[in-house]
XYZ file of C-alpha atoms in Angstrom:
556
model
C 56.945 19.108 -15.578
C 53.601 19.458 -14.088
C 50.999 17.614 -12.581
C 49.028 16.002 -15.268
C 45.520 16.673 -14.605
C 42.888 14.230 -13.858
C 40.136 13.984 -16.743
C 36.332 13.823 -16.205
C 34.393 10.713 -16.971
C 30.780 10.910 -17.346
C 28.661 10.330 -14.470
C 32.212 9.901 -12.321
C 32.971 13.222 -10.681
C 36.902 12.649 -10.432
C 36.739 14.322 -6.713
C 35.146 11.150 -5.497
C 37.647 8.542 -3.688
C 39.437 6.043 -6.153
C 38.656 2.886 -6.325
C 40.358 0.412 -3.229
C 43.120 -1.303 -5.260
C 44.448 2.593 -6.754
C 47.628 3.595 -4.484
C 47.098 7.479 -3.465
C 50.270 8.978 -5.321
C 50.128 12.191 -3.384
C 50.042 10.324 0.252
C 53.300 10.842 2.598
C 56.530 9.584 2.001
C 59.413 8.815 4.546
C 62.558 9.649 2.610
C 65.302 7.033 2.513
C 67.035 7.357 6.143
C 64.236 10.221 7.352
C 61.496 9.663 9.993
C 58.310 8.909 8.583
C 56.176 11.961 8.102
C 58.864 14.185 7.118
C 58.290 16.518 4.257
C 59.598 15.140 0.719
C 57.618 17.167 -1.474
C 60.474 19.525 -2.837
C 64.281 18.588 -3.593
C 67.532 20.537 -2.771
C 67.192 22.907 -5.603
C 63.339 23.449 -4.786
C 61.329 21.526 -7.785
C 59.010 19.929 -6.574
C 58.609 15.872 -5.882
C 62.031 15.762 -5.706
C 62.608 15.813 -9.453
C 65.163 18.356 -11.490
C 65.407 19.068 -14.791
C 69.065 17.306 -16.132
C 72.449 15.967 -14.097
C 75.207 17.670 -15.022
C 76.210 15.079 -17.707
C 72.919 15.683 -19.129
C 70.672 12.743 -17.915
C 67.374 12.866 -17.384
C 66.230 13.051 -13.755
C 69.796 13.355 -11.983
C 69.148 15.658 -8.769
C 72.352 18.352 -8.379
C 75.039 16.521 -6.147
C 73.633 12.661 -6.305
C 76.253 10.201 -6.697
C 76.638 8.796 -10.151
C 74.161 5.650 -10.465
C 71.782 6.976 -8.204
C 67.962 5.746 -9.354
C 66.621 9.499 -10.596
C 62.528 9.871 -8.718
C 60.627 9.165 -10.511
C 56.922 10.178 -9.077
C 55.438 11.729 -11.992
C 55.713 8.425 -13.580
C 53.683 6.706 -10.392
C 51.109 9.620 -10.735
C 50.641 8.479 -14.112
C 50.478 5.411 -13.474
C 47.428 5.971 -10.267
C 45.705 8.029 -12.577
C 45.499 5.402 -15.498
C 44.549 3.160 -12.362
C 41.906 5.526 -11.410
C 40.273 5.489 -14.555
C 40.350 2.099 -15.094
C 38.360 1.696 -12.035
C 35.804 4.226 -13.091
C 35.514 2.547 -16.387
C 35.144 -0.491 -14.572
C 32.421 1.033 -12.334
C 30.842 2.453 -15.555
C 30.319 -0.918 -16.944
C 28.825 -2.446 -14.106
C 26.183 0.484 -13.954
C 25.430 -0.093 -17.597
C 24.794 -3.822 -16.623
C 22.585 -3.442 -14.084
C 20.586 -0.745 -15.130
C 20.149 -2.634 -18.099
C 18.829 -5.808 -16.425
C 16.393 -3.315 -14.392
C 14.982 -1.915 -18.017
C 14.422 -5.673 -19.478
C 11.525 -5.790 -16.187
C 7.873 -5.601 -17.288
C 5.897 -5.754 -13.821
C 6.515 -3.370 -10.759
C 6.984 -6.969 -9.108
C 10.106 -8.201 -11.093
C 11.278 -4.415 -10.930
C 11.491 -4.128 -7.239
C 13.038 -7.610 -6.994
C 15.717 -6.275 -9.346
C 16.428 -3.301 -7.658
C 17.336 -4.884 -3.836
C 19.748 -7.598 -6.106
C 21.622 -4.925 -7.996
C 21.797 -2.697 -4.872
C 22.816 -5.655 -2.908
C 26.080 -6.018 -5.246
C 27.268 -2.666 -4.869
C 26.518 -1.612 -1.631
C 28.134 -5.343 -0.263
C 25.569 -6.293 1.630
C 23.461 -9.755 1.395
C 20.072 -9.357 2.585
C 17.710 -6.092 2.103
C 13.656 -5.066 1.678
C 12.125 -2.642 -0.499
C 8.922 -1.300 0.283
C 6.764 0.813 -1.987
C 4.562 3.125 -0.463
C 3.805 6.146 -3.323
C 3.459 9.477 -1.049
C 0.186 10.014 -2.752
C -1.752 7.285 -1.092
C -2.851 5.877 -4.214
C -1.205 2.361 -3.750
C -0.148 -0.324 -4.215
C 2.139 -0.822 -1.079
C 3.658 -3.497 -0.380
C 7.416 -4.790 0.820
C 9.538 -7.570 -1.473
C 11.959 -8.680 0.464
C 15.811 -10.438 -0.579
C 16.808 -12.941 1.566
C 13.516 -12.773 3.880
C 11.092 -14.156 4.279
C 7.492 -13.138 5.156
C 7.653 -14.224 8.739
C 11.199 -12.177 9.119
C 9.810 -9.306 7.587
C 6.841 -9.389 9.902
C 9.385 -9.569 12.638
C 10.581 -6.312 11.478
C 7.373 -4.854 10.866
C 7.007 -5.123 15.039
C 9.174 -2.755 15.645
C 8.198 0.651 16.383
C 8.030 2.665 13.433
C 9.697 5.544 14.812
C 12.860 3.187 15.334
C 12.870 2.104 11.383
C 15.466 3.720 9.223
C 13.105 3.454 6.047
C 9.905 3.969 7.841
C 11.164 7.400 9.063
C 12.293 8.154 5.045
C 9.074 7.523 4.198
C 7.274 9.522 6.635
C 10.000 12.192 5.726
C 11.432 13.249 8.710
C 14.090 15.724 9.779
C 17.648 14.762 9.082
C 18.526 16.251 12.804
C 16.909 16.283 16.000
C 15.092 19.804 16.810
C 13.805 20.950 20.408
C 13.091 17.558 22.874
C 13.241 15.442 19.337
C 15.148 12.212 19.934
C 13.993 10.182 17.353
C 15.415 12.220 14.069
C 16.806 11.376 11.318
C 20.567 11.067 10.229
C 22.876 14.675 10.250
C 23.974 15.671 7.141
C 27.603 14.682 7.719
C 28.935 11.097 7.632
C 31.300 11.524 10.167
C 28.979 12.586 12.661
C 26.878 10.483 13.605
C 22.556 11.157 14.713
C 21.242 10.300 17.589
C 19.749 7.459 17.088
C 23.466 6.156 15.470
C 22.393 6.528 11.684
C 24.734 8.511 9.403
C 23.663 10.277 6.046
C 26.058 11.419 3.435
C 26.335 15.405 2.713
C 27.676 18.641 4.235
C 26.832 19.604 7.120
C 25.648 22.663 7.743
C 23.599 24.596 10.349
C 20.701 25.392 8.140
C 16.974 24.329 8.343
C 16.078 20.279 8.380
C 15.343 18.229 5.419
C 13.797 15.072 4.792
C 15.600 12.244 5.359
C 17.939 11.084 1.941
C 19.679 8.190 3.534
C 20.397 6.506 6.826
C 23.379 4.100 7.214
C 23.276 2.387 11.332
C 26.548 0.813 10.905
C 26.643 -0.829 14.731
C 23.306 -1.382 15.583
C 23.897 -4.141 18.532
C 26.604 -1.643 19.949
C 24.549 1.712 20.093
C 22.861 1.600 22.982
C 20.614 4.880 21.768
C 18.587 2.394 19.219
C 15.154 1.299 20.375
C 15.547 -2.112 22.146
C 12.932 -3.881 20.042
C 15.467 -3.113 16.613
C 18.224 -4.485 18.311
C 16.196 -7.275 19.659
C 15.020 -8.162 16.125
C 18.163 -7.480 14.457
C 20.144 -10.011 16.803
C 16.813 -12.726 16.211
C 17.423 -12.470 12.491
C 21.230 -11.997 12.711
C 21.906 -8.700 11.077
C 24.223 -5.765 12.911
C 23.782 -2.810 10.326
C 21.771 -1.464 7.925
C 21.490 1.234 5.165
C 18.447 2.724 3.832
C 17.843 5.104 0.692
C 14.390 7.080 -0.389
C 13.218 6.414 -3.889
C 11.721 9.964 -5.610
C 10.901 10.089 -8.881
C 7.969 12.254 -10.961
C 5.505 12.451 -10.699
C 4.525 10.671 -7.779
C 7.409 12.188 -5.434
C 8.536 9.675 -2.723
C 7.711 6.210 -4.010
C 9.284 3.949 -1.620
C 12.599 3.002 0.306
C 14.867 0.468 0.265
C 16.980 -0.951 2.725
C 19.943 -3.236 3.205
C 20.966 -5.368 5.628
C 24.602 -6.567 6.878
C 25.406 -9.572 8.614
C 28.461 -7.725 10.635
C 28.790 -3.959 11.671
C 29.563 -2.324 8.504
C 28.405 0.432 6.770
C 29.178 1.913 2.874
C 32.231 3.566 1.475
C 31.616 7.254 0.350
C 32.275 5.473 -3.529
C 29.378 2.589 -3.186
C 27.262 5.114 -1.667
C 27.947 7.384 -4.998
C 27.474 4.050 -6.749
C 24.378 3.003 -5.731
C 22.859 6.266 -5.606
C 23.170 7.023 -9.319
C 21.415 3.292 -10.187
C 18.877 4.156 -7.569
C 18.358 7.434 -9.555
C 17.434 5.578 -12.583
C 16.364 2.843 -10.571
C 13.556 5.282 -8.831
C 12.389 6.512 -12.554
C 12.135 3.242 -14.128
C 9.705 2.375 -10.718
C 7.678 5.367 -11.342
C 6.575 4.472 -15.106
C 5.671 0.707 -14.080
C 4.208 2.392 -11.025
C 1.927 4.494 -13.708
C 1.017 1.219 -16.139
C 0.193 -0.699 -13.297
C -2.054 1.504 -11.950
C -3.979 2.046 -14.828
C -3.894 -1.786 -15.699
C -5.854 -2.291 -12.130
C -8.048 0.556 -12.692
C -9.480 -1.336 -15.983
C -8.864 -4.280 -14.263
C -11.256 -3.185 -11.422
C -13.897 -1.657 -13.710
C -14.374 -5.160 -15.892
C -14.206 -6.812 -12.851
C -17.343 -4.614 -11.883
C -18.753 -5.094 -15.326
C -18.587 -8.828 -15.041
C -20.514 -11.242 -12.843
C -19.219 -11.316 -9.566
C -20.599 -14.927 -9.121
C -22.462 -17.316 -11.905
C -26.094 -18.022 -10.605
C -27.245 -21.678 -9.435
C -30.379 -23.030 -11.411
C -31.856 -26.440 -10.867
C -30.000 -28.963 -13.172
C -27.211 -26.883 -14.460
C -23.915 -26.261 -13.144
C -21.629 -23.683 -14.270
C -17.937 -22.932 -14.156
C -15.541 -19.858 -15.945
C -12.436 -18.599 -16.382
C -11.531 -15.665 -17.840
C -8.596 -13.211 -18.190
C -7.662 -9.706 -19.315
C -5.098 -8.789 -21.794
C -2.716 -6.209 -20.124
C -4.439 -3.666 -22.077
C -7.324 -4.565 -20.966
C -10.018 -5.903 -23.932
C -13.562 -5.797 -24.406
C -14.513 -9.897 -24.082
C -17.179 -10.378 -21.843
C -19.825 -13.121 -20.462
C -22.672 -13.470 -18.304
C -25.053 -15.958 -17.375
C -28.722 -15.120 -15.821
C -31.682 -16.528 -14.322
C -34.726 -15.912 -16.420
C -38.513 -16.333 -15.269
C -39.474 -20.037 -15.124
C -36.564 -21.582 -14.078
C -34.979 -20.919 -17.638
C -31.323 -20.089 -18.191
C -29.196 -17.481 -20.279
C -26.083 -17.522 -21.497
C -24.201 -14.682 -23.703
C -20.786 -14.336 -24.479
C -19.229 -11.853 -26.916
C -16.345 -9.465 -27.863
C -16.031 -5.444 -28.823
C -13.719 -4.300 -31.219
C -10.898 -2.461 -29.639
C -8.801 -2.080 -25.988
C -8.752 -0.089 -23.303
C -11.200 1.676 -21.049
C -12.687 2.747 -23.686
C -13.578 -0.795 -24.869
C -14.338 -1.842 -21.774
C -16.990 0.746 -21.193
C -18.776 -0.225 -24.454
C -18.674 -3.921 -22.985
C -20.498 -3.080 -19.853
C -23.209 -0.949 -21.870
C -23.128 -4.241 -24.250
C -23.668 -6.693 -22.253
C -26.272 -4.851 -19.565
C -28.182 -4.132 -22.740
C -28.398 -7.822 -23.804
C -29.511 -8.816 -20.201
C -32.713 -6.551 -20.759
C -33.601 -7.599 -23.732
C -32.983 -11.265 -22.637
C -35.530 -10.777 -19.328
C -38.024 -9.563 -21.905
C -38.012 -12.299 -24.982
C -35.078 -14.262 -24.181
C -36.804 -17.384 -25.744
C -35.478 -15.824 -28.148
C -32.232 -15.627 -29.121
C -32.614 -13.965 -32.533
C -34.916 -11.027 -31.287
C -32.517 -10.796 -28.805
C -29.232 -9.988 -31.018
C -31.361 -8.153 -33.259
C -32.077 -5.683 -30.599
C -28.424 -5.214 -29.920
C -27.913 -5.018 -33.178
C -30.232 -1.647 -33.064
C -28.725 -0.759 -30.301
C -25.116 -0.758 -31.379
C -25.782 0.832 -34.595
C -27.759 3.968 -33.743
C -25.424 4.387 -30.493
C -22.217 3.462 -31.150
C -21.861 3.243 -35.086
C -18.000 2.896 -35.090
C -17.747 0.483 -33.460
C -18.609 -3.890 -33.786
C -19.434 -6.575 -31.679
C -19.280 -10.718 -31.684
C -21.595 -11.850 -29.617
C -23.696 -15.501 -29.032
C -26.638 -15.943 -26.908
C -28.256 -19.314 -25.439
C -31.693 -19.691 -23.862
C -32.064 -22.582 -21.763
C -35.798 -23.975 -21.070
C -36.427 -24.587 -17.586
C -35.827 -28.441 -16.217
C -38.454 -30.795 -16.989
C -41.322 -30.760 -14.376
C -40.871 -27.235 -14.033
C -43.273 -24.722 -15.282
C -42.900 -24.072 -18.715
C -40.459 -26.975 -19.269
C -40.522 -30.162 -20.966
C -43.080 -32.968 -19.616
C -42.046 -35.734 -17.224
C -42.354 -39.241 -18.460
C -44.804 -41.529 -17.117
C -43.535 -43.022 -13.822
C -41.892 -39.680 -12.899
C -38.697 -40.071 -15.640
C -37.692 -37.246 -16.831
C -36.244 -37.782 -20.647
C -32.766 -37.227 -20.703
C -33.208 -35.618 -24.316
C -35.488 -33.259 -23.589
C -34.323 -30.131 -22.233
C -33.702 -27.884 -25.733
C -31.517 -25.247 -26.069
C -31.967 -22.381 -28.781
C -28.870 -20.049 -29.272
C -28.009 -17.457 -31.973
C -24.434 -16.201 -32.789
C -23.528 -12.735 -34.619
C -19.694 -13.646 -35.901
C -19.152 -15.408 -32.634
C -17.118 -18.701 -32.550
C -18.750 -21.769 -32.704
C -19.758 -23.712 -29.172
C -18.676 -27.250 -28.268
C -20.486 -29.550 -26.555
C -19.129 -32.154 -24.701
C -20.159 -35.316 -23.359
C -19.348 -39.712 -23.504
C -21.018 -39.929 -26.349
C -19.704 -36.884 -28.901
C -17.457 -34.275 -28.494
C -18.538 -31.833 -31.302
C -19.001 -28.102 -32.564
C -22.661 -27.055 -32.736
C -23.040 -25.932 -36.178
C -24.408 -22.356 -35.940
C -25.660 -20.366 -39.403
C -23.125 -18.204 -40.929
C -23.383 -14.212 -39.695
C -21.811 -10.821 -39.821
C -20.769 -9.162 -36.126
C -23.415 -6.685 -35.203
C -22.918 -3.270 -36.217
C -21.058 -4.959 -39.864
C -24.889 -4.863 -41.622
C -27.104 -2.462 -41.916
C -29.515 -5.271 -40.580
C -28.811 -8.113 -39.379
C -30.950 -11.394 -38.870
C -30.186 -14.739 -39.073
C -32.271 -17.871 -37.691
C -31.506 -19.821 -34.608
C -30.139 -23.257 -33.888
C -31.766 -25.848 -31.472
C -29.580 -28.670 -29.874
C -30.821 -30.855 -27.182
C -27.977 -31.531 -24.271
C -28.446 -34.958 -22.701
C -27.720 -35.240 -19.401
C -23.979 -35.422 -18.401
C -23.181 -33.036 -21.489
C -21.123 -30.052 -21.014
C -22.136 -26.783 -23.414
C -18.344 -24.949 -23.964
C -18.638 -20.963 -25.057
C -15.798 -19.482 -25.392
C -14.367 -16.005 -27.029
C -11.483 -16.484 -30.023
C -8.667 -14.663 -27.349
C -8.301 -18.677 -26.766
C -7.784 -19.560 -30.189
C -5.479 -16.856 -30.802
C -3.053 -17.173 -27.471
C -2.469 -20.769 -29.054
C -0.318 -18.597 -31.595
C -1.560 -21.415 -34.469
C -4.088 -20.709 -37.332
C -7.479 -20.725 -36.881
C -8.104 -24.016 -37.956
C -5.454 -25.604 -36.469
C -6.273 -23.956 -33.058
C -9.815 -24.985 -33.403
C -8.480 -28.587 -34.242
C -6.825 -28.064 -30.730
C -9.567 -27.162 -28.790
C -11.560 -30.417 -30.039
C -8.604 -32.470 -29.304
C -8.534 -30.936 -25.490
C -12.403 -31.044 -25.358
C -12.368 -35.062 -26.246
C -8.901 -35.580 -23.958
C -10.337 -34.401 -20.808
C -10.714 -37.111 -18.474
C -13.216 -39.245 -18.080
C -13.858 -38.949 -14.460
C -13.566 -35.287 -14.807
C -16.200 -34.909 -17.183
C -19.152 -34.430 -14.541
C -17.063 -31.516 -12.875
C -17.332 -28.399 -15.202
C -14.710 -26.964 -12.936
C -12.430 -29.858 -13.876
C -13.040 -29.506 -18.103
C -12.433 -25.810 -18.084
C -8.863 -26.337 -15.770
C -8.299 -29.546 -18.151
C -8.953 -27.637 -21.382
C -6.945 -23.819 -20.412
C -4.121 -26.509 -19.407
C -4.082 -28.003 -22.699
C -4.226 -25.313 -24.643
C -2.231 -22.452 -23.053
C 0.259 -24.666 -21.230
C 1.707 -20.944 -20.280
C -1.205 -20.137 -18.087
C -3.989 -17.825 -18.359
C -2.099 -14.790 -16.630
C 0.754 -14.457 -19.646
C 2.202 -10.945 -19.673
C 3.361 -11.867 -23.105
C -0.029 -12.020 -24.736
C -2.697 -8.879 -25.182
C -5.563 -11.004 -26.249
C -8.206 -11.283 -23.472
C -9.418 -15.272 -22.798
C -13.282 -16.126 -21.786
C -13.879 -19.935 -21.630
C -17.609 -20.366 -20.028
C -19.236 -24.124 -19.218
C -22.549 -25.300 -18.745
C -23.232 -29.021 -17.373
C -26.103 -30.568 -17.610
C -27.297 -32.780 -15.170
C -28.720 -36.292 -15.311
């Protein structure tokens, strides 16, 4: 009979070592009443394992002259048995790959991702406490360093150490796996059983050809090699860990993304099977990385450029205080605000939306809205001439594309030139600062205030760039003092996930509910209302629509 041969399971090369619980069937043997070591790999009659074909009587597994009764060997049945064991364990290490690497592909943000990746490597490399730190080889960013089970005051402590002397600093800056000339700060050899220099040990054959980079560096004793800088063992006895084991993460196309390390709480260091392990999640691990790496990069990039786009402050005029908050969908949308000074003391306030998402749309809403701020300096009184400029504008420039947009013009403070007369005895009247604003398929405003909480009823109008002209007259409304003017763009409405008018029932309800001690503080109605109606947050990875919610208090 011969040795039945050991099948291949995907992504398990059967060379590897079996699993800890599978009994080596081919280790030595001390035959019954020999000395242990001695041969027993071929009977009297010379087949091997001590196993013949038939006893004379014509029983299976009878060697020529045993007794009668004596138990036949039966070692092709324990080989059997080890190799069923074997691949039971790689099944068993199959499945817990497949877990894991499925819990790393349900992660949305590089954040959650890295997080994922130092739990899961935790697990199969036995260790309890580790740090990632991404660092693309490009220099593009973002770097940073998640730690598990550290803090940021013990991964500062290990940020003091010399980089030279850290395992995944010197992967990242991709040095040699051995020493060369005076070089005593290399990395690992190729071997595991010989250790470097600097007592790390990388996985591999060794051979005598040129260096590499670094691929991983196990320092499985680090308070009891004495050729480790002091300051690592100094730090590794403050935070009470005595090994470590650090991988690279490579993936296209950004090359060397990173490196993770973990940390033991007694000398120890991986078996040749959890390195195998955790090298093929890592694999995956490393790609997945690399295509959140991509999105969020070009998330920040529009990010950054409506940032720029946007005010980078709201302006102070006398008797008005303003407040905003505003976020961007992850695909980054084309809603947009401003508010500016105009000559006199007089105020202007625009909010609006482009069609479409991307950098493309957030381009058009930076040519948009630096467009409506010239045409507001020059006739901002207004409001129509203004949005019938844009209008124009839009159509002979960009005719694909539409816009929502609402503009306000504020008249300067009584007293002040060009505003509304003082009373006699130096009063000002609360009523009469006027405000004249125009909307092109813009939502509605809402003022706020003790005495009515209500939607300022605007005329009916296409977007711009829906008519071949548009016009349509403007609305005056005169703020007392202590009212709060609320723009906003219809990314509120719709992260509700309600109907229209049920969301803009909701937005009146959390306009009248805010408190009444809070409504003086526009900072405190625009927290009060995003609370109320996206009890998620404004940052929700789960929604693409983009949220601008702009107030305007007047003063008494």
């Amino acid at each position: 009979m011969t040795t039945p041969h050991v099948p291949k399971v995907a992504g398990i090369e059967p060379v590897l070592p079996a699993p800890a619980h599978t009994v080596d069937p081919h280790g030595p043997k001390a035959p019954p009443g020999g000395a242990a070591g001695a041969p027993s790999d071929a009977s009297s009659d010379g087949s091997p394992d001590g196993l013949s074909g038939t006893s004379a009587d014509g029983s299976p597994g009878a060697a020529p002259g045993s007794a009668p009764g004596t138990v036949p060997d039966i070692s092709v049945v324990d080989q059997l048995a080890a190799v069923q064991d074997r691949l039971s364990g790689w099944i068993s290490d199959l499945s817990t790959l497949h877990d894991l690497t499925e819990r790393l592909a349900r992660t949305r943000t590089l954040e959650d991702a890295l997080h994922e990746l130092l739990r899961a490597g935790a697990s199969l490399v036995g260790a309890r406490r580790g740090l990632v730190v991404l660092a693309p080889s490009d220099g593009l960013g973002p770097e940073t360093t998640v730690g598990l089970g550290l803090g940021h005051a013990e991964i500062g402590h290990i940020e003091t150490v010399p980089r030279r002397a850290l395992s995944y600093a010197r992967i990242l800056d991709g040095l040699p796996e051995r020493a060369t000339g005076d070089d005593t700060r290399s990395g690992p050899l190729d071997d595991a059983r010989h250790p470097t220099r600097d007592g790390g040990r990388a996985a591999g054959p060794r051979d005598d050809g040129p260096a590499g980079p670094c691929t991983e560096i196990a320092e499985p004793d680090i308070p009891g090699e004495k050729d480790l800088d002091p300051r690592l063992r100094e730090v590794a006895a403050r935070l009470g860990y005595a090994a470590s084991y650090a991988v690279p993460l490579c993936a296209e196309p950004f090359g060397r993304t990173g490196a993770a390390v973990w940390l033991y709480d007694e000398p120890a260091e991986p078996t040749a099977r959890q390195r195998h392990l955790v090298g093929l999640y890592r694999t995956h691990a490393a790609e997945h990385l690399a295509r959140l790496l991509e999105l969020h990069r070009s998330r920040r990039a529009a990010e950054t450029l409506r940032e720029e786009l946007l005010p980078h402050r709201l302006p102070r005029i006398p008797g008005v205080r303003l407040a905003v908050r505003h976020s961007t969908g992850p695909r980054g949308g084309g809603d947009w605000y401003d508010a500016l000074p105009l000559p006199d003391g007089a105020l202007g306030l625009a909010i609006g939306s482009v069609t479409g998402s991307g950098p493309s749309a957030v381009a058009a809403m930076g040519r948009l809205r630096a467009s409506l701020r010239a045409y507001a300096v020059m006739e901002g009184e207004d409001p129509v001439a203004v949005l019938s400029d844009l209008e124009l504008l839009l159509r002979l420039t960009e005719p694909a594309r539409s816009a929502t947009a609402l503009f306000a013009y504020t008249e300067p403070p009584p007293g002040a030139p060009g505003g509304p007369p003082v009373l006699p005895g130096g009063i000002a009247d609360p009523f009469a600062r006027k405000l004249l604003l125009a909307g092109a398929g813009h939502c509605p405003p809402l003022i706020l205030g003790d005495l009515r909480t209500e939607f300022v009823e605007t005329s009916l109008s296409a977007p711009l760039g829906m008519l071949a002209c548009w016009e349509a007259p403007s609305v005056e409304i005169e703020p007392a003092g202590g009212e709060t003017l609320l723009l906003y763009s219809d990314g509120l409405l719709h992260r509700t996930g309600e109907p229209m008018d049920r969301a803009f029932t909701r937005l009146h309800a959390a306009a009248a509910g805010v408190p009444r001690a809070s409504r003086h503080d526009p900072e405190a109605v625009v927290d009060h209302i995003v609370r109320t109606m996206l009890p998620q947050g404004l940052d929700d990875p789960s929604s693409e629509e983009d949220v601008v919610l702009l107030a305007a208090y007047f003063e008494e």
